[in-house]
Amino acid sequence: MLQLDSHPTGRHFLQIPGPSPVPDRILRAMSLPTIDHRGPEFGALGRQVLGGIRKIFKTQHPVIIYPASGTGAWEAALSNTLSPGDHVLMYETGHFASLWQKMATRLGISTEFLAFDGTDDELPQAPGWRRGVQAELIEARLRKDTGKKIKAVCVVHNETSTGVTSDIASVRRAIDAAGHPALLMVDSISGLASADFRHDEWGVDVTISGSQKGLMLPPGISFNAISPRALEAMKSARLPRAFWAWDEIVEMNKDGYWPYTPNTNLLYGLSEALDMILDEGLDNVFARHQRWAAGVRAAVNAWGLPIQCADPAVYSPVLTGVITPEGVDADAVRRLIHQRFDLSLGTGLGKLKGRMFRMGHLGDSNDLTLVAMVAGVEMGLKLSGVKLAGSGVQASMDYFAGHVAPAALQKAA
Ligand code: PLP
């Protein structure tokens, strides 16, 4: 049996931006006995989760569920729609956008990486990692592509490495304004079920997501929501694919089954998560995360530390990135907070290593778990010698006390 000796009492504070804390209700649902994945009970479960998940993506079209992490679903999106040597336009919002671009290159796709064209005094090494996608750059590039060589535009909806969201509807408008036929592929691995997302309305062709963020499940399943245009593109796409191939899965999913052994107990968990999220209502879920994010940002502002996202219009509702002062190793602060207060924070990834940490506000959380997170961070920063302008704990408490949660309002009514 695994021993977690460093966490002797109470619950660990898992405040990384995914995997997120899993509600007990979901853990209990997942503890049901594993059943025959070809038997009659399974078909009912399969049909239920395949139907329910479409409501979360806001799509009328098929959503594939893979027994894989999000990285697998990235590969599935590319390999089902593209051919070797195809040219795609990707946008550098941060570390995950960079990893996706690296994967596309490894698959034999020719990639072009657009990036923010400005500068940033606070973080000169990564100015584009503080902002969302600028749709006008995409439109300008597509207008120049008179031969329609660009087969897809790939963007990340909620960049988990930075705490910045991007306006996906504006990317669709840019593609349409340029009169370009490129497919739109969106990574909403950490955005789905926390931040507003509309697969059909925003004209997304493939949306990629994962279980371990807004859906509040453990890691292990991931998704491709696919438009009719993406299904059409599949027919002529020549990148090799077998396990990831949509055609067989879509066919068998019609009856609630898979061509291979699916992740039965995670699907129990998904069924419970869908009940929880749809009972609360997606709009309430989004408002809840916005409010949590505002309460956490109030703390960062009170400390006088810069928020990674430099554009308030695109603050992430899922996580907040905090830049540490020059000379303060953000990872050393994180380590100290973990050792002393049993609280896990997200590390700075790629170009941001050591310069920032990430505070997650998603999953099975509430106002008080977030105030506790803020308290742990505040103590850790002080112990690390960081001079704080004021009390973040007080600022968070004031925010949460002063802004009644939408669900609490409903209960009172
Ligand atoms: N894309 C984004 C935005 C992510 O946040 C992550 C993981 O955190 C991934 C892709 C990769 O997903 P996974 O780690 O589940 O393979």
PDB file of N, CA and C and ligand atoms in Angstrom, residues 69-71 74 96 156 158 160 187 189-190 212-213, ligand 1:
ATOM      1  N   SER A  69      -4.847  10.068 -21.759  1.00  0.00           N
ATOM      2  CA  SER A  69      -4.740  11.437 -21.246  1.00  0.00           C
ATOM      3  C   SER A  69      -4.977  12.406 -22.408  1.00  0.00           C
ATOM      4  N   GLY A  70      -4.995  13.696 -22.102  1.00  0.00           N
ATOM      5  CA  GLY A  70      -5.274  14.710 -23.110  1.00  0.00           C
ATOM      6  C   GLY A  70      -4.310  14.674 -24.285  1.00  0.00           C
ATOM      7  N   THR A  71      -3.067  14.305 -24.028  1.00  0.00           N
ATOM      8  CA  THR A  71      -2.062  14.261 -25.094  1.00  0.00           C
ATOM      9  C   THR A  71      -2.494  13.303 -26.199  1.00  0.00           C
ATOM     10  N   TRP A  74      -5.037  14.991 -28.340  1.00  0.00           N
ATOM     11  CA  TRP A  74      -4.368  15.924 -29.270  1.00  0.00           C
ATOM     12  C   TRP A  74      -3.964  15.178 -30.547  1.00  0.00           C
ATOM     13  N   PHE A  96       1.554  24.687 -23.306  1.00  0.00           N
ATOM     14  CA  PHE A  96       0.756  23.607 -23.902  1.00  0.00           C
ATOM     15  C   PHE A  96       0.587  23.814 -25.401  1.00  0.00           C
ATOM     16  N   VAL A 156      -5.317  27.058 -28.282  1.00  0.00           N
ATOM     17  CA  VAL A 156      -5.635  26.560 -26.937  1.00  0.00           C
ATOM     18  C   VAL A 156      -6.639  27.516 -26.295  1.00  0.00           C
ATOM     19  N   ASN A 158      -7.956  27.490 -22.958  1.00  0.00           N
ATOM     20  CA  ASN A 158      -7.498  27.943 -21.637  1.00  0.00           C
ATOM     21  C   ASN A 158      -6.071  27.443 -21.476  1.00  0.00           C
ATOM     22  N   THR A 160      -3.236  26.444 -19.717  1.00  0.00           N
ATOM     23  CA  THR A 160      -3.055  26.054 -18.317  1.00  0.00           C
ATOM     24  C   THR A 160      -1.694  26.469 -17.778  1.00  0.00           C
ATOM     25  N   ASP A 187      -7.941  23.177 -28.274  1.00  0.00           N
ATOM     26  CA  ASP A 187      -7.634  22.446 -27.046  1.00  0.00           C
ATOM     27  C   ASP A 187      -8.379  23.143 -25.918  1.00  0.00           C
ATOM     28  N   ILE A 189      -8.721  21.462 -22.983  1.00  0.00           N
ATOM     29  CA  ILE A 189      -8.461  20.428 -21.964  1.00  0.00           C
ATOM     30  C   ILE A 189      -8.727  20.977 -20.575  1.00  0.00           C
ATOM     31  N   SER A 190      -8.293  22.204 -20.321  1.00  0.00           N
ATOM     32  CA  SER A 190      -8.542  22.743 -18.976  1.00  0.00           C
ATOM     33  C   SER A 190      -9.653  23.786 -18.955  1.00  0.00           C
ATOM     34  N   GLN A 212      -9.488  15.422 -16.183  1.00  0.00           N
ATOM     35  CA  GLN A 212      -8.940  15.715 -14.858  1.00  0.00           C
ATOM     36  C   GLN A 212      -8.977  17.190 -14.462  1.00  0.00           C
ATOM     37  N   LYS A 213      -9.779  17.979 -15.172  1.00  0.00           N
ATOM     38  CA  LYS A 213      -9.805  19.426 -14.877  1.00  0.00           C
ATOM     39  C   LYS A 213     -11.224  19.797 -14.452  1.00  0.00           C
TER      40      LYS A 213
HETATM   41  N1  PLP B   1      -3.344  20.894 -23.050  1.00  0.00           N
HETATM   42  C1  PLP B   1      -3.592  21.586 -21.936  1.00  0.00           C
HETATM   43  C2  PLP B   1      -4.164  22.945 -22.048  1.00  0.00           C
HETATM   44  C3  PLP B   1      -3.310  21.020 -20.694  1.00  0.00           C
HETATM   45  O1  PLP B   1      -3.563  21.702 -19.573  1.00  0.00           O
HETATM   46  C4  PLP B   1      -2.765  19.725 -20.624  1.00  0.00           C
HETATM   47  C5  PLP B   1      -2.430  19.108 -19.327  1.00  0.00           C
HETATM   48  O2  PLP B   1      -2.396  19.751 -18.308  1.00  0.00           O
HETATM   49  C6  PLP B   1      -2.530  19.045 -21.821  1.00  0.00           C
HETATM   50  C7  PLP B   1      -2.837  19.643 -23.013  1.00  0.00           C
HETATM   51  C8  PLP B   1      -1.954  17.661 -21.822  1.00  0.00           C
HETATM   52  O3  PLP B   1      -2.896  16.776 -21.280  1.00  0.00           O
HETATM   53  P1  PLP B   1      -2.467  15.445 -20.494  1.00  0.00           P
HETATM   54  O4  PLP B   1      -1.452  15.840 -19.487  1.00  0.00           O
HETATM   55  O5  PLP B   1      -3.767  14.951 -19.899  1.00  0.00           O
HETATM   56  O6  PLP B   1      -1.928  14.508 -21.511  1.00  0.00           O
END
